[in-house]
Short mmCIF file of C-alpha atoms in Angstrom, two decimals:
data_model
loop_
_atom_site.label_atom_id
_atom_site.label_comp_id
_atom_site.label_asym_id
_atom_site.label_seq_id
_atom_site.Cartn_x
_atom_site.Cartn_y
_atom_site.Cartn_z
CA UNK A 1 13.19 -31.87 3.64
CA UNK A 2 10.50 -33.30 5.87
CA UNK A 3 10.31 -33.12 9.16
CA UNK A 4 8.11 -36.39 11.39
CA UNK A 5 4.78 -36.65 10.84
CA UNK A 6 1.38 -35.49 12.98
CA UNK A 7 0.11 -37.78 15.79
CA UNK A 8 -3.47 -38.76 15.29
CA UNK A 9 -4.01 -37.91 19.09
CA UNK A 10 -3.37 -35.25 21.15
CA UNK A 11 -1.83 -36.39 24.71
CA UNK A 12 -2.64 -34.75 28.25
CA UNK A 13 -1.60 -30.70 27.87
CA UNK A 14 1.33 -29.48 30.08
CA UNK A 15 1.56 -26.12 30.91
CA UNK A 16 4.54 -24.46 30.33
CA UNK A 17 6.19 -20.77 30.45
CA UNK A 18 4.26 -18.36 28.26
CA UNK A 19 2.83 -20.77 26.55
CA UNK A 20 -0.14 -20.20 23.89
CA UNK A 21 -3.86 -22.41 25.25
CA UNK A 22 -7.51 -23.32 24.25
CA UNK A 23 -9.31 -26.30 25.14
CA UNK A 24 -9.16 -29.56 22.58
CA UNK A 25 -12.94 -31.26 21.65
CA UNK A 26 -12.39 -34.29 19.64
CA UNK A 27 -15.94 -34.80 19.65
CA UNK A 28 -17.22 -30.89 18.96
CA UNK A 29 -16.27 -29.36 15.17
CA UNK A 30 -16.38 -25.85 13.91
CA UNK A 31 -16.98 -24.90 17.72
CA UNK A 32 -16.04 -21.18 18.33
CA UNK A 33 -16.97 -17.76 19.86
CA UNK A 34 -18.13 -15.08 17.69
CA UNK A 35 -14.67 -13.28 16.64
CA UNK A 36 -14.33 -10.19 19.69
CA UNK A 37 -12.50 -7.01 18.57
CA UNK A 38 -10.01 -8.28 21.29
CA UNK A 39 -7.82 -10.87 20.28
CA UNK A 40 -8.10 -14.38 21.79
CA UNK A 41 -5.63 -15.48 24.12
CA UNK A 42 -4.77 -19.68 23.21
CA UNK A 43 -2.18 -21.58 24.61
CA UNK A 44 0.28 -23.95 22.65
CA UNK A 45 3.30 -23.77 20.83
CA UNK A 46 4.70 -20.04 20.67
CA UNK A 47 7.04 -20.26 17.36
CA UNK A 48 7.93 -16.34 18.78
CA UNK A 49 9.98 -17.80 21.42
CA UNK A 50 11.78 -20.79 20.40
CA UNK A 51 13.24 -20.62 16.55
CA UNK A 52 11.11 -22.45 14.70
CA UNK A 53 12.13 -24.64 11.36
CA UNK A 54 8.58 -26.48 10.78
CA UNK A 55 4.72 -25.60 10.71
CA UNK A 56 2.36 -28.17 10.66
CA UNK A 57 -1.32 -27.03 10.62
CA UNK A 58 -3.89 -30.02 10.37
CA UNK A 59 -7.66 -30.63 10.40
CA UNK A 60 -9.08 -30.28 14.14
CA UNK A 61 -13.25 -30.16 13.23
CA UNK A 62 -15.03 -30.95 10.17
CA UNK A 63 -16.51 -28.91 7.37
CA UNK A 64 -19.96 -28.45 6.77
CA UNK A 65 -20.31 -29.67 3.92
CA UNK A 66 -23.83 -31.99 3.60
CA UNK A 67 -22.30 -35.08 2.01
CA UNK A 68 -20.03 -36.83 3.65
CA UNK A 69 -17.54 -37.19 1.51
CA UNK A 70 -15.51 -33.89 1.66
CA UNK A 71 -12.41 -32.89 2.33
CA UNK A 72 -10.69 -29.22 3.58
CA UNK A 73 -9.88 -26.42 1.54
CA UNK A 74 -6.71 -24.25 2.44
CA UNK A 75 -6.40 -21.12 0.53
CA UNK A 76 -3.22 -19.28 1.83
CA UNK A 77 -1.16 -19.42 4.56
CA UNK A 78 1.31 -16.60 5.38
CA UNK A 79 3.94 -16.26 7.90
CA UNK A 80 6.08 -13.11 9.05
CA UNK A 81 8.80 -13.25 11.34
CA UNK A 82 9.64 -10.48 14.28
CA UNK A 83 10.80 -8.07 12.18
CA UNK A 84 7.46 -8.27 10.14
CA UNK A 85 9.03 -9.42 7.25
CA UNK A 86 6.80 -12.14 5.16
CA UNK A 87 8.69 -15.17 5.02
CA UNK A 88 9.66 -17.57 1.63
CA UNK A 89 8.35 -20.96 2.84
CA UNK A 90 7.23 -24.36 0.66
CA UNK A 91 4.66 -26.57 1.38
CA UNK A 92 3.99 -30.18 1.17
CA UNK A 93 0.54 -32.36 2.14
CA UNK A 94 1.42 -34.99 4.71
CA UNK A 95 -1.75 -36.74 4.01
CA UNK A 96 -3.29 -36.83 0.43
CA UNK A 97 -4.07 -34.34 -1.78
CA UNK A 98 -6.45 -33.95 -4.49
CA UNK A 99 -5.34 -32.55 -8.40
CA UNK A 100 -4.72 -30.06 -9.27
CA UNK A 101 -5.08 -28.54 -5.45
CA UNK A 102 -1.75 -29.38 -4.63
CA UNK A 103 0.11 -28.43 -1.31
CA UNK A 104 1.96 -25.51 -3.59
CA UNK A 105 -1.19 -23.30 -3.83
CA UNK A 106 -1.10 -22.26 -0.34
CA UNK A 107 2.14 -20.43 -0.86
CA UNK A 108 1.84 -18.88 -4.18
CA UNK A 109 0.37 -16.10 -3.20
CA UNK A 110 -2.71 -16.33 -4.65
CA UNK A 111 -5.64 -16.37 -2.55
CA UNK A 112 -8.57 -18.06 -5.27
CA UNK A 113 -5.96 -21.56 -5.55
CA UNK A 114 -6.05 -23.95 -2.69
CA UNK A 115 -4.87 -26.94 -1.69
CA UNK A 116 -7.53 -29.85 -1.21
CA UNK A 117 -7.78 -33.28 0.53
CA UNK A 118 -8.86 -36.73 0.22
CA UNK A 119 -12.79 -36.69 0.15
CA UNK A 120 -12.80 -40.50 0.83
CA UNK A 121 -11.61 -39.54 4.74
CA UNK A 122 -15.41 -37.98 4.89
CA UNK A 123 -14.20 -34.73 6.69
CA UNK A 124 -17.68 -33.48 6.75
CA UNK A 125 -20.14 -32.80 9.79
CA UNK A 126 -22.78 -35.46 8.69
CA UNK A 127 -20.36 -38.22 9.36
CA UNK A 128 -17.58 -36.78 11.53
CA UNK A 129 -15.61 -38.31 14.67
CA UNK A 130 -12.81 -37.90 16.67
CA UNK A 131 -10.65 -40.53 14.50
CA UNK A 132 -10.56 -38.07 11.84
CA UNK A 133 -8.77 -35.19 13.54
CA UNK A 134 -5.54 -34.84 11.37
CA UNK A 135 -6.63 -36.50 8.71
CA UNK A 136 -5.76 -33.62 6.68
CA UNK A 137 -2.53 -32.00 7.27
CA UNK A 138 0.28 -29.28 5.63
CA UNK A 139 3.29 -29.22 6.52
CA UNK A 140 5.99 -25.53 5.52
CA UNK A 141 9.12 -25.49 6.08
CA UNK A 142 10.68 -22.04 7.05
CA UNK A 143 14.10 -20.59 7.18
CA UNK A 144 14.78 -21.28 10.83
CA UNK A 145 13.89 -18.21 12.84
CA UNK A 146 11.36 -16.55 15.26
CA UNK A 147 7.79 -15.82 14.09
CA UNK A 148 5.48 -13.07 15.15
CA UNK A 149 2.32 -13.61 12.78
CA UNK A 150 0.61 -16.34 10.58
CA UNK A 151 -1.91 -15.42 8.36
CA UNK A 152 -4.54 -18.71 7.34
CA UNK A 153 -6.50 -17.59 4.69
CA UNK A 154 -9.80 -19.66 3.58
CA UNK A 155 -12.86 -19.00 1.23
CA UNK A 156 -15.29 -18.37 3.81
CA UNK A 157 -17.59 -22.20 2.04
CA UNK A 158 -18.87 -25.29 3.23
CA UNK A 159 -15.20 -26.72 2.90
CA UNK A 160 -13.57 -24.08 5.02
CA UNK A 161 -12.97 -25.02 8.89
CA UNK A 162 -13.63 -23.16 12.07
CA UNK A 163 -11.46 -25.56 14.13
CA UNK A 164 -7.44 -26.70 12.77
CA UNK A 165 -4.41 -27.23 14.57
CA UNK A 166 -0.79 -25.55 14.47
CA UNK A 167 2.20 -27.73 15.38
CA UNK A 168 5.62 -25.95 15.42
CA UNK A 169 9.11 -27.82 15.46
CA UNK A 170 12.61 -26.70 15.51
CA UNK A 171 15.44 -27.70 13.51
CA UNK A 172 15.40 -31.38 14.36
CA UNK A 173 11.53 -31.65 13.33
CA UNK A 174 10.42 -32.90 16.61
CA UNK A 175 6.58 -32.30 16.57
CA UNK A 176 5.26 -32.15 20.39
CA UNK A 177 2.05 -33.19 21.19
CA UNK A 178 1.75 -31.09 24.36
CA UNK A 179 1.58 -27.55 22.93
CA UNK A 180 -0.39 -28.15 19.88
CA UNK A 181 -2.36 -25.15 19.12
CA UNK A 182 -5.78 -25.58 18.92
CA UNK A 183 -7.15 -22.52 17.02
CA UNK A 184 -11.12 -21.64 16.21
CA UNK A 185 -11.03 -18.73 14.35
CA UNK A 186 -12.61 -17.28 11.19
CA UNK A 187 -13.98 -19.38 7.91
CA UNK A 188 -12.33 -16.32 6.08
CA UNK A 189 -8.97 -15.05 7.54
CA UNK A 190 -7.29 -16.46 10.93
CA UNK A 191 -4.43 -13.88 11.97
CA UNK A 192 -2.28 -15.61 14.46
CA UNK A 193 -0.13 -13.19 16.72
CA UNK A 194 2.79 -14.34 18.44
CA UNK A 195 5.22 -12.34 21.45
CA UNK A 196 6.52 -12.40 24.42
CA UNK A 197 3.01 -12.07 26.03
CA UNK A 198 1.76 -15.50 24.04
CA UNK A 199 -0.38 -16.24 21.14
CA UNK A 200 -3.92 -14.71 20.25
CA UNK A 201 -6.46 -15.41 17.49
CA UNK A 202 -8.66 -12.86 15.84
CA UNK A 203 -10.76 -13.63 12.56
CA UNK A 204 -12.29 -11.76 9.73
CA UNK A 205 -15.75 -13.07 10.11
CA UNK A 206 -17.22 -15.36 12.95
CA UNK A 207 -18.11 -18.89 13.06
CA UNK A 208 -21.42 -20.01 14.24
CA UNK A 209 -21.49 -22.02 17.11
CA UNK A 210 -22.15 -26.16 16.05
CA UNK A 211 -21.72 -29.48 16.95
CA UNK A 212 -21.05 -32.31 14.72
CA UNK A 213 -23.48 -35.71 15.77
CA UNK A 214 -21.52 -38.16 18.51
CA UNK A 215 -18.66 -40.50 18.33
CA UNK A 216 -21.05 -42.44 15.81
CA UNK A 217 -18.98 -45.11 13.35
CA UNK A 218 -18.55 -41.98 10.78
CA UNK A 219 -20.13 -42.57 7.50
CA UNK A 220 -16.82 -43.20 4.96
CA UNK A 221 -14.79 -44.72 7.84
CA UNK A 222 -15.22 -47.89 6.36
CA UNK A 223 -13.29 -47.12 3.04
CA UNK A 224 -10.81 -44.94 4.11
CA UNK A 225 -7.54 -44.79 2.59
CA UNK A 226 -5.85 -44.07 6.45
CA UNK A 227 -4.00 -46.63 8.12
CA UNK A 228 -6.39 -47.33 11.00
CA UNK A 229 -9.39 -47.73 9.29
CA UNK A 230 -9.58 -50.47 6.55
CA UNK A 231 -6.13 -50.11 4.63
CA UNK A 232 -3.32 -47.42 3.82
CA UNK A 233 -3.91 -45.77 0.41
CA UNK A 234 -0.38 -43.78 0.89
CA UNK A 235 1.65 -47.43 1.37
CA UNK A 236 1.25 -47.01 5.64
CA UNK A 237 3.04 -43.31 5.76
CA UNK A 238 0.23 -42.06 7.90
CA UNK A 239 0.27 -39.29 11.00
CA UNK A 240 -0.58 -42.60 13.08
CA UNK A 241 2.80 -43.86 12.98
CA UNK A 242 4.68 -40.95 14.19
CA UNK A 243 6.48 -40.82 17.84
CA UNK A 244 6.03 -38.68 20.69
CA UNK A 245 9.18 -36.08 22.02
CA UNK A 246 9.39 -39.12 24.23
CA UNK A 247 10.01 -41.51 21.77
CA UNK A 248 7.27 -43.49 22.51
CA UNK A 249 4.19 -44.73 19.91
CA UNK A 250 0.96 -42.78 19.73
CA UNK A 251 -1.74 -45.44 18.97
CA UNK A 252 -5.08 -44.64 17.12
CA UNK A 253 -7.90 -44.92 20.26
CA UNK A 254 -10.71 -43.31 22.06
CA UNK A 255 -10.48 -39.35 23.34
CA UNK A 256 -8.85 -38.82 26.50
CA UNK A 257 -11.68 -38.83 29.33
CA UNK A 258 -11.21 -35.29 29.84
CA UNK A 259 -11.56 -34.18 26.06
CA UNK A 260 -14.81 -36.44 26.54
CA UNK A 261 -16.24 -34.95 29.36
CA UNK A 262 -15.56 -31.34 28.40
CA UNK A 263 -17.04 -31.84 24.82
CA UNK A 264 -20.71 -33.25 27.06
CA UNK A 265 -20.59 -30.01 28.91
CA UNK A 266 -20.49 -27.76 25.55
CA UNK A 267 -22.41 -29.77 24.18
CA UNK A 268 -25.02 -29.82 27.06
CA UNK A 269 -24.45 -26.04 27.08
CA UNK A 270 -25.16 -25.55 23.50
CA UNK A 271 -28.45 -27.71 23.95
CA UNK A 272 -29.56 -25.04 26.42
CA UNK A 273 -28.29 -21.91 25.03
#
């Protein structure tokens, strides 16, 4: 059972009731705030609220590995629902996976497997731009119902993330792309707490503040097996194609101008920090 596939872009952000926010950076990677004993308020998609069928949790940075080709490595992901009772879910890769680190390993309950990605999509800093967020994506599907906690558990390496991405979708598998969450958190363990209040992030360890080059062409753009750029390697079944809640196309383009201009300020404010 599968529900639509990720958008390669994120659309303008609407604000809605209790909702769950952080600011997008297609341009910045691994960009967070050393982890606070306070949870993190982010605003998004609030699974706590609304029952919730699908998780989708995708790529929103790059590693740091120093080659370019590299891909994501996912651990163990973990999901509880009001009643704190850890959930049965199965997993599937949306985008491609590499063997033996199937989608599977994330939900076996066994924290040393992982699940892996393409390294051909070149997920790491050295060569990293915005066409690559969601190049590598997860999809578990849950018994529909409410959920109060997610657990994303990495191995604290050069191929785990500071920055992914949690879609949620009801029974009909509509993905928005208004209330995506966008989620910095720990290169260890990411808890992810959901109620009536919102959503907040708090990590295990915390991620050095970075920045990944400019919108450069992206070393390993050129032979990627992604629809966009330079052929389909999965037969065109790509995050590209999927629709908006609207119904309308997303196409594969430049950052909106205000993802832009807010990833020059950090990244001016980085410089000077």
């Amino acid at each position: 059972e599968k529900a639509q596939e990720l958008p390669r872009r994120r659309v303008a952000t609407a604000t809605r009731a209790m909702p769950c926010q952080s600011l997008a950076l297609a341009t910045m990677t691994m960009l967070s705030w050393p982890v606070m004993s306070a949870p993190v308020a982010v605003i998004g998609c609030n699974p706590y609220l609304h029952p919730t069928r699908f998780i989708q949790i995708s790529n929103g940075g790059a590693t740091s590995v120093e080659s370019c080709t590299a891909s994501w490595d996912l651990h163990e992901v973990e999901f509880y629902d009001r009643n704190g009772n850890k959930l049965v879910v199965t997993a599937h890769s949306i985008t491609e996976t590499t063997e033996p680190h199937v989608a599977s390993n994330v939900v076996d309950g066994d924290k040393s497997t992982y699940w892996a990605g393409n390294d051909e999509h070149g997920l790491s800093c050295s060569c990293w731009n915005s066409s690559k967020i969601n190049k590598q994506a997860i999809q578990f599907v849950l018994p529909e119902t409410y959920i109060s906690r997610i657990e994303v558990y990495q191995g604290n390496n050069a191929r785990s993330m500071g920055h992914f991405r949690v879609h949620c979708a009801g029974a009909g598998g509509n993905y928005r792309t208004d209330d995506v969450l966008e989620v910095h958190g720990s290169l260890d363990q990411t808890t992810l707490t959901f109620s009536d209040a919102g959503c907040f992030v708090t990590g295990s360890t915390a991620v050095a503040a970075s920045s990944c080059g400019t919108e450069s062409g992206g070393d390993g753009d050129a032979g990627d097996a992604d629809g966009g750029n330079g052929g389909n390697g999965d037969g065109g079944n790509t995050p590209d194609q999927a629709n908006q809640a609207d119904g309308t196309s997303l196409v594969d383009g430049a950052a909106p101008p205000a993802v832009r201009v807010w990833s020059a300020v950090v990244a001016l404010l980085l410089t000077l920090g």
